[in-house]
CSV table of N, CA and C in Angstrom, one decimal:
chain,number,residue,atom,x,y,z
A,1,UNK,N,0.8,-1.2,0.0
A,1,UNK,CA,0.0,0.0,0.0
A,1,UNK,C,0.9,1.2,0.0
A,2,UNK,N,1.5,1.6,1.4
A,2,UNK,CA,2.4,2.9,1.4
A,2,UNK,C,3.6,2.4,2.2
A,3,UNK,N,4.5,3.4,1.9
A,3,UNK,CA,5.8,3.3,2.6
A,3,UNK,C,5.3,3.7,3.8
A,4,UNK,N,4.2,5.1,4.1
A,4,UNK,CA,3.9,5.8,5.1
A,4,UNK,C,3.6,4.4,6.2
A,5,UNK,N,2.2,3.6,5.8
A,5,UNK,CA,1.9,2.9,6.2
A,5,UNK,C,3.2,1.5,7.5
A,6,UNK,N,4.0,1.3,5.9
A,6,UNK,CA,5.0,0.1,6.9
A,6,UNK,C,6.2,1.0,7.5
A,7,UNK,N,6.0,2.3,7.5
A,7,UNK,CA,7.1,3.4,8.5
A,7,UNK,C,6.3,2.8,10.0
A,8,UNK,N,5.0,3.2,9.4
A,8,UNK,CA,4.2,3.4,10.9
A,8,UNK,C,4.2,2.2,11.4
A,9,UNK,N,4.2,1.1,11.0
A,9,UNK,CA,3.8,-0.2,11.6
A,9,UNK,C,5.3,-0.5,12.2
A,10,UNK,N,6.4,-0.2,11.2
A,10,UNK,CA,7.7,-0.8,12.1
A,10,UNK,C,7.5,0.2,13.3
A,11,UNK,N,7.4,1.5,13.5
A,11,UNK,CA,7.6,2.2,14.8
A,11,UNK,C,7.2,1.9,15.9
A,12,UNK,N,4.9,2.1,15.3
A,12,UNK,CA,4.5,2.1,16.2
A,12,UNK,C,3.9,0.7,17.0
A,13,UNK,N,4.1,-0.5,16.1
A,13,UNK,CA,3.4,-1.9,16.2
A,13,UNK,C,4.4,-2.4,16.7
A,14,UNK,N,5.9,-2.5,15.7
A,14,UNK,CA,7.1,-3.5,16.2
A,14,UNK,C,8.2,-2.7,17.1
A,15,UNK,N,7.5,-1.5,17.4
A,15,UNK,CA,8.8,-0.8,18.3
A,15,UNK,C,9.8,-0.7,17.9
A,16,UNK,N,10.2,-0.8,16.4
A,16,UNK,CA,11.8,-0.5,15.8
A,16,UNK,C,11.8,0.6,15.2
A,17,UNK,N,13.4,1.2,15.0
A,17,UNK,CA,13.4,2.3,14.9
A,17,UNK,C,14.5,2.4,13.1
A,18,UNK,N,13.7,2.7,12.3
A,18,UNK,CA,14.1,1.8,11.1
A,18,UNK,C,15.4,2.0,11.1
A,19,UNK,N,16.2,3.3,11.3
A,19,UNK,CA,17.7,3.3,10.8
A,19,UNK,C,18.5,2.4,11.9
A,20,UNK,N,17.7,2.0,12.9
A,20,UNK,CA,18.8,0.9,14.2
A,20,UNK,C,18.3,-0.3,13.3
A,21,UNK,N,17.3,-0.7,13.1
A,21,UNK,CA,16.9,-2.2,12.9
A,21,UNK,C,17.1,-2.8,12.0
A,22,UNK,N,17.0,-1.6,10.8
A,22,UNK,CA,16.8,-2.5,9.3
A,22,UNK,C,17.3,-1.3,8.4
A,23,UNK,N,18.0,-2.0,7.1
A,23,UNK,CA,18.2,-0.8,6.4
A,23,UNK,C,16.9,-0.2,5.5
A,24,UNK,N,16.0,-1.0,5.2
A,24,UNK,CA,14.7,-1.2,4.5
A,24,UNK,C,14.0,-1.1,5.2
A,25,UNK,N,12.9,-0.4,5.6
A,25,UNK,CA,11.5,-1.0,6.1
A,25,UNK,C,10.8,-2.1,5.8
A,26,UNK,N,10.4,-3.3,6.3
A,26,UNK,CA,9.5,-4.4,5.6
A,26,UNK,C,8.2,-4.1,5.1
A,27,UNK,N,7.8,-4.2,3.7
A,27,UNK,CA,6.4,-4.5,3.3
A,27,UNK,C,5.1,-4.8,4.1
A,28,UNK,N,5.2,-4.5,5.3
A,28,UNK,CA,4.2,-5.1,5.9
A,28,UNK,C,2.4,-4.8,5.4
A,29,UNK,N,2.5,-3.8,4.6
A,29,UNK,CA,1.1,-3.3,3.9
A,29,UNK,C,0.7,-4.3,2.7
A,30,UNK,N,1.5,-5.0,2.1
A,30,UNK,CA,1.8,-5.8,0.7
A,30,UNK,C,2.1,-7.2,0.9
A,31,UNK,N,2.9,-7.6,1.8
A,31,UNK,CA,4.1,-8.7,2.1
A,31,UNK,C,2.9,-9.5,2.8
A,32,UNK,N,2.8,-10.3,3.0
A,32,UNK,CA,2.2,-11.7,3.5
A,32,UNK,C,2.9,-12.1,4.8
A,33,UNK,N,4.0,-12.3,4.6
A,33,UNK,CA,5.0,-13.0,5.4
A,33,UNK,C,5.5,-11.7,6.5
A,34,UNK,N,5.7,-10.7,5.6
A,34,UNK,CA,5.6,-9.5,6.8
A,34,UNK,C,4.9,-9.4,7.9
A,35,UNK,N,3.8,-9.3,6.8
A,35,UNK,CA,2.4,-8.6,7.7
A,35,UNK,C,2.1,-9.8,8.7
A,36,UNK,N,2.6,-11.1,8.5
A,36,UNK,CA,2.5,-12.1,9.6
A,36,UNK,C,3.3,-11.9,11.1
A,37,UNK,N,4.4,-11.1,10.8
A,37,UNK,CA,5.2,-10.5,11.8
A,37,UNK,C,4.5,-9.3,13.0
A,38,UNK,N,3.5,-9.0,12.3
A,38,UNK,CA,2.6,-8.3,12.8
A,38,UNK,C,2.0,-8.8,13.3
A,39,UNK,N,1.0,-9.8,13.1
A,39,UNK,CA,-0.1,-10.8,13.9
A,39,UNK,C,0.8,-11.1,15.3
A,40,UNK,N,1.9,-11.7,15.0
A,40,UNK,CA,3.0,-12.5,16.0
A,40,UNK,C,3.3,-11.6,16.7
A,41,UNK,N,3.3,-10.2,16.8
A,41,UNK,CA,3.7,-9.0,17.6
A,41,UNK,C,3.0,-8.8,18.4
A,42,UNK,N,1.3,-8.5,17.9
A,42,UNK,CA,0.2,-8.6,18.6
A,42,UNK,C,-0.1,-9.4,19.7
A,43,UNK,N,-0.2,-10.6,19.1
A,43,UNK,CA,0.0,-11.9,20.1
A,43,UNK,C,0.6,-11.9,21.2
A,44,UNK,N,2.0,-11.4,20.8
A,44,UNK,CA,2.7,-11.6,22.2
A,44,UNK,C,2.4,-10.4,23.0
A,45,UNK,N,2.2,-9.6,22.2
A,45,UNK,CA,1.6,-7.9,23.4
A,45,UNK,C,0.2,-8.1,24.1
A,46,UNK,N,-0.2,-9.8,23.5
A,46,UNK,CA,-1.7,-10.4,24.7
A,46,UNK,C,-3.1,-10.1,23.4
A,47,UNK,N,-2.5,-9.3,22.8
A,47,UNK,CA,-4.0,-9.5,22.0
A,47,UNK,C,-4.8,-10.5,21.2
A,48,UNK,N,-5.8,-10.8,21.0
A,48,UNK,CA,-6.6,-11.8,20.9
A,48,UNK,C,-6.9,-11.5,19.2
A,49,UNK,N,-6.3,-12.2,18.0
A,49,UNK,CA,-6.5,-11.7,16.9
A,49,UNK,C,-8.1,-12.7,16.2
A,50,UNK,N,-8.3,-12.3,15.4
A,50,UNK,CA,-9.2,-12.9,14.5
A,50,UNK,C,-9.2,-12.4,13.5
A,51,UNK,N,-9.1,-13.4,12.2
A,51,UNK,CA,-9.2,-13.2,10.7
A,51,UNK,C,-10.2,-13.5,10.2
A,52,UNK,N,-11.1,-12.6,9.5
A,52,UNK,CA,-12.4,-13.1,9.0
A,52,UNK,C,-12.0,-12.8,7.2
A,53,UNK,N,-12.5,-13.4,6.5
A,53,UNK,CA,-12.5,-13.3,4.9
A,53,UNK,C,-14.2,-12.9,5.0
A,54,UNK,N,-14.7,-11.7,4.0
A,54,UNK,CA,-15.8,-11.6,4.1
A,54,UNK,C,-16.2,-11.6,2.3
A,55,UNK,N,-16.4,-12.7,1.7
A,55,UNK,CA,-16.8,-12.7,0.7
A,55,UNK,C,-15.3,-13.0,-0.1
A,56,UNK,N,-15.5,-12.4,-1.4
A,56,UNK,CA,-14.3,-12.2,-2.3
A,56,UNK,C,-13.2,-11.0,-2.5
A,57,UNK,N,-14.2,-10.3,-1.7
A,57,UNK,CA,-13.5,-8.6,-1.7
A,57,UNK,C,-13.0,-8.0,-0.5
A,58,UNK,N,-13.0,-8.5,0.6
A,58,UNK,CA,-12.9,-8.1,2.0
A,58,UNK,C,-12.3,-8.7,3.1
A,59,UNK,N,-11.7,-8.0,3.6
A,59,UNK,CA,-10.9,-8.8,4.7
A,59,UNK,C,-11.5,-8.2,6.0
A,60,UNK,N,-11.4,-8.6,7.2
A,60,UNK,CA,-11.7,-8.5,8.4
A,60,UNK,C,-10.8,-8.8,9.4
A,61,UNK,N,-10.1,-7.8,10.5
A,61,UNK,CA,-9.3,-8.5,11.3
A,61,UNK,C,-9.6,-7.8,12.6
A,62,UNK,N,-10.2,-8.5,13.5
A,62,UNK,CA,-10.3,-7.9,14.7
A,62,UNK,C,-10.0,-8.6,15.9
A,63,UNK,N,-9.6,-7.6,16.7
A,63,UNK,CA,-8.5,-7.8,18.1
A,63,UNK,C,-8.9,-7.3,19.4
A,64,UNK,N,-9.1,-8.1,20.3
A,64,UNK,CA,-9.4,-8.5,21.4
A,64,UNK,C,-8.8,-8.4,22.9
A,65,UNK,N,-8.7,-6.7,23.6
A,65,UNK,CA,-7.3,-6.9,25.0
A,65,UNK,C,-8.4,-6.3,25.4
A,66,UNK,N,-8.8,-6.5,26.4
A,66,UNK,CA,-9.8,-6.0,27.9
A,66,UNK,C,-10.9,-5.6,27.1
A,67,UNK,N,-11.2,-4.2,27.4
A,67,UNK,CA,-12.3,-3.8,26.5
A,67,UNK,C,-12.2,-3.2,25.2
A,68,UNK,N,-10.9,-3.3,24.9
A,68,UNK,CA,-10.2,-3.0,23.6
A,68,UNK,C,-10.8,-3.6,22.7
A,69,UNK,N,-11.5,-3.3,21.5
A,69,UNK,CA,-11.9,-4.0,20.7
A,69,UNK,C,-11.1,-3.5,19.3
A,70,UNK,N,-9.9,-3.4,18.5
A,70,UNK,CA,-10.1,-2.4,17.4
A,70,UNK,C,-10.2,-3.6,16.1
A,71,UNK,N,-10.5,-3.2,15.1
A,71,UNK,CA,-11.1,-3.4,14.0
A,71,UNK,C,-10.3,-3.1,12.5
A,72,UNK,N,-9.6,-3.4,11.7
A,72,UNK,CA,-9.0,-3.3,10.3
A,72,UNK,C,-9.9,-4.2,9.6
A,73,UNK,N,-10.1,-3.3,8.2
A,73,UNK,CA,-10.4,-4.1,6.8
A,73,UNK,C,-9.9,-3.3,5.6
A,74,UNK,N,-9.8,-4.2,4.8
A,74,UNK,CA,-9.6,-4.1,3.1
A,74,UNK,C,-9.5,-5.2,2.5
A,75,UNK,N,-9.6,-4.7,1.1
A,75,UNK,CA,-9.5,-5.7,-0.2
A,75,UNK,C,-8.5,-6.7,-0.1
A,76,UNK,N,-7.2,-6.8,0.7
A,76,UNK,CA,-6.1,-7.5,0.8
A,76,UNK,C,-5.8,-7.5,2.2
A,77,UNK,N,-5.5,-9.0,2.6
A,77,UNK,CA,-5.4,-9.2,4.0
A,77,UNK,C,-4.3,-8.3,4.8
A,78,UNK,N,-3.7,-8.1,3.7
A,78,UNK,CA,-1.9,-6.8,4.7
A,78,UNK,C,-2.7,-6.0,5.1
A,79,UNK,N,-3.3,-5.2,4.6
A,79,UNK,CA,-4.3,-4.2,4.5
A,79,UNK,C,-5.1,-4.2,5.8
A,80,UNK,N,-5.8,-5.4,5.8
A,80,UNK,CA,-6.8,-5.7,7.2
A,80,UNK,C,-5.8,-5.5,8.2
A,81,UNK,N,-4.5,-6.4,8.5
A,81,UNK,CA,-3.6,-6.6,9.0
A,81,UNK,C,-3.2,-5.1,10.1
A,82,UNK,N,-2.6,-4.2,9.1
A,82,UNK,CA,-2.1,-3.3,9.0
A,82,UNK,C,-3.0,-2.1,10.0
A,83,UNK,N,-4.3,-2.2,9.3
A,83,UNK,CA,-4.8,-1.1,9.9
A,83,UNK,C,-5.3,-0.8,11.1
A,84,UNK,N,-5.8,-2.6,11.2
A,84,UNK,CA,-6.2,-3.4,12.9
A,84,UNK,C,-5.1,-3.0,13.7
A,85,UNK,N,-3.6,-2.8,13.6
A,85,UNK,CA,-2.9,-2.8,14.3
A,85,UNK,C,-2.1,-1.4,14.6
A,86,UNK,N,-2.7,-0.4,13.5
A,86,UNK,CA,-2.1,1.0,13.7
A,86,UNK,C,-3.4,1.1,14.8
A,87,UNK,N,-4.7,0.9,14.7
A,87,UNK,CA,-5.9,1.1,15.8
A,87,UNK,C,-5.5,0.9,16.6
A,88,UNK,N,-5.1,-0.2,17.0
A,88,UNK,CA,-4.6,-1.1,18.3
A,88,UNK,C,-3.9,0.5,19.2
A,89,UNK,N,-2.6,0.7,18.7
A,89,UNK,CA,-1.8,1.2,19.2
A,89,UNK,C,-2.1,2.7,19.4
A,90,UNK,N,-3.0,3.1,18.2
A,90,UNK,CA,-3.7,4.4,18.6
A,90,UNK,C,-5.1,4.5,19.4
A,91,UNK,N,-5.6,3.8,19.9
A,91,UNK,CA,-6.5,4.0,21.1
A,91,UNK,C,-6.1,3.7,22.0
């Protein structure tokens, strides 16, 4: 999707700081295998993930810590991924 996007996910989701961690930022908006780095981050920060597929067009990913409920979707599951987890960290 955007560089903006996997800036924000390495910072604000994986707590790295790109020029210490990595010379690249990871795909995590795009990347499959990335954006699984993300789920696995979640997880261990206690959140309770769920992936829904809603049809042919839609992704659904919603996360579960106390009364935390936040919510990502799009057309491609990074996407869902992605946005569920910028929520996460901004509420």
């Amino acid at each position: 999707m955007s560089m903006a996007m996997d800036e924000r996910i390495a910072e604000k989701v994986m707590g790295w700081t790109p020029s210490f961690h990595m010379e690249r930022v990871p795909e995590f908006s795009t990347n499959i295998g990335c954006a699984w780095l993300v789920v696995e981050k979640l997880r261990a920060d206690g959140w309770r993930v769920m992936i829904y597929s809603i049809g042919k067009q839609r992704w659904d990913v919603r996360l579960f810590k106390g009364d935390a409920r936040p919510l990502g979707f799009g057309s491609e599951i990074t996407i869902a991924i992605c946005a569920a987890a910028l929520e996460a960290v901004d509420s």
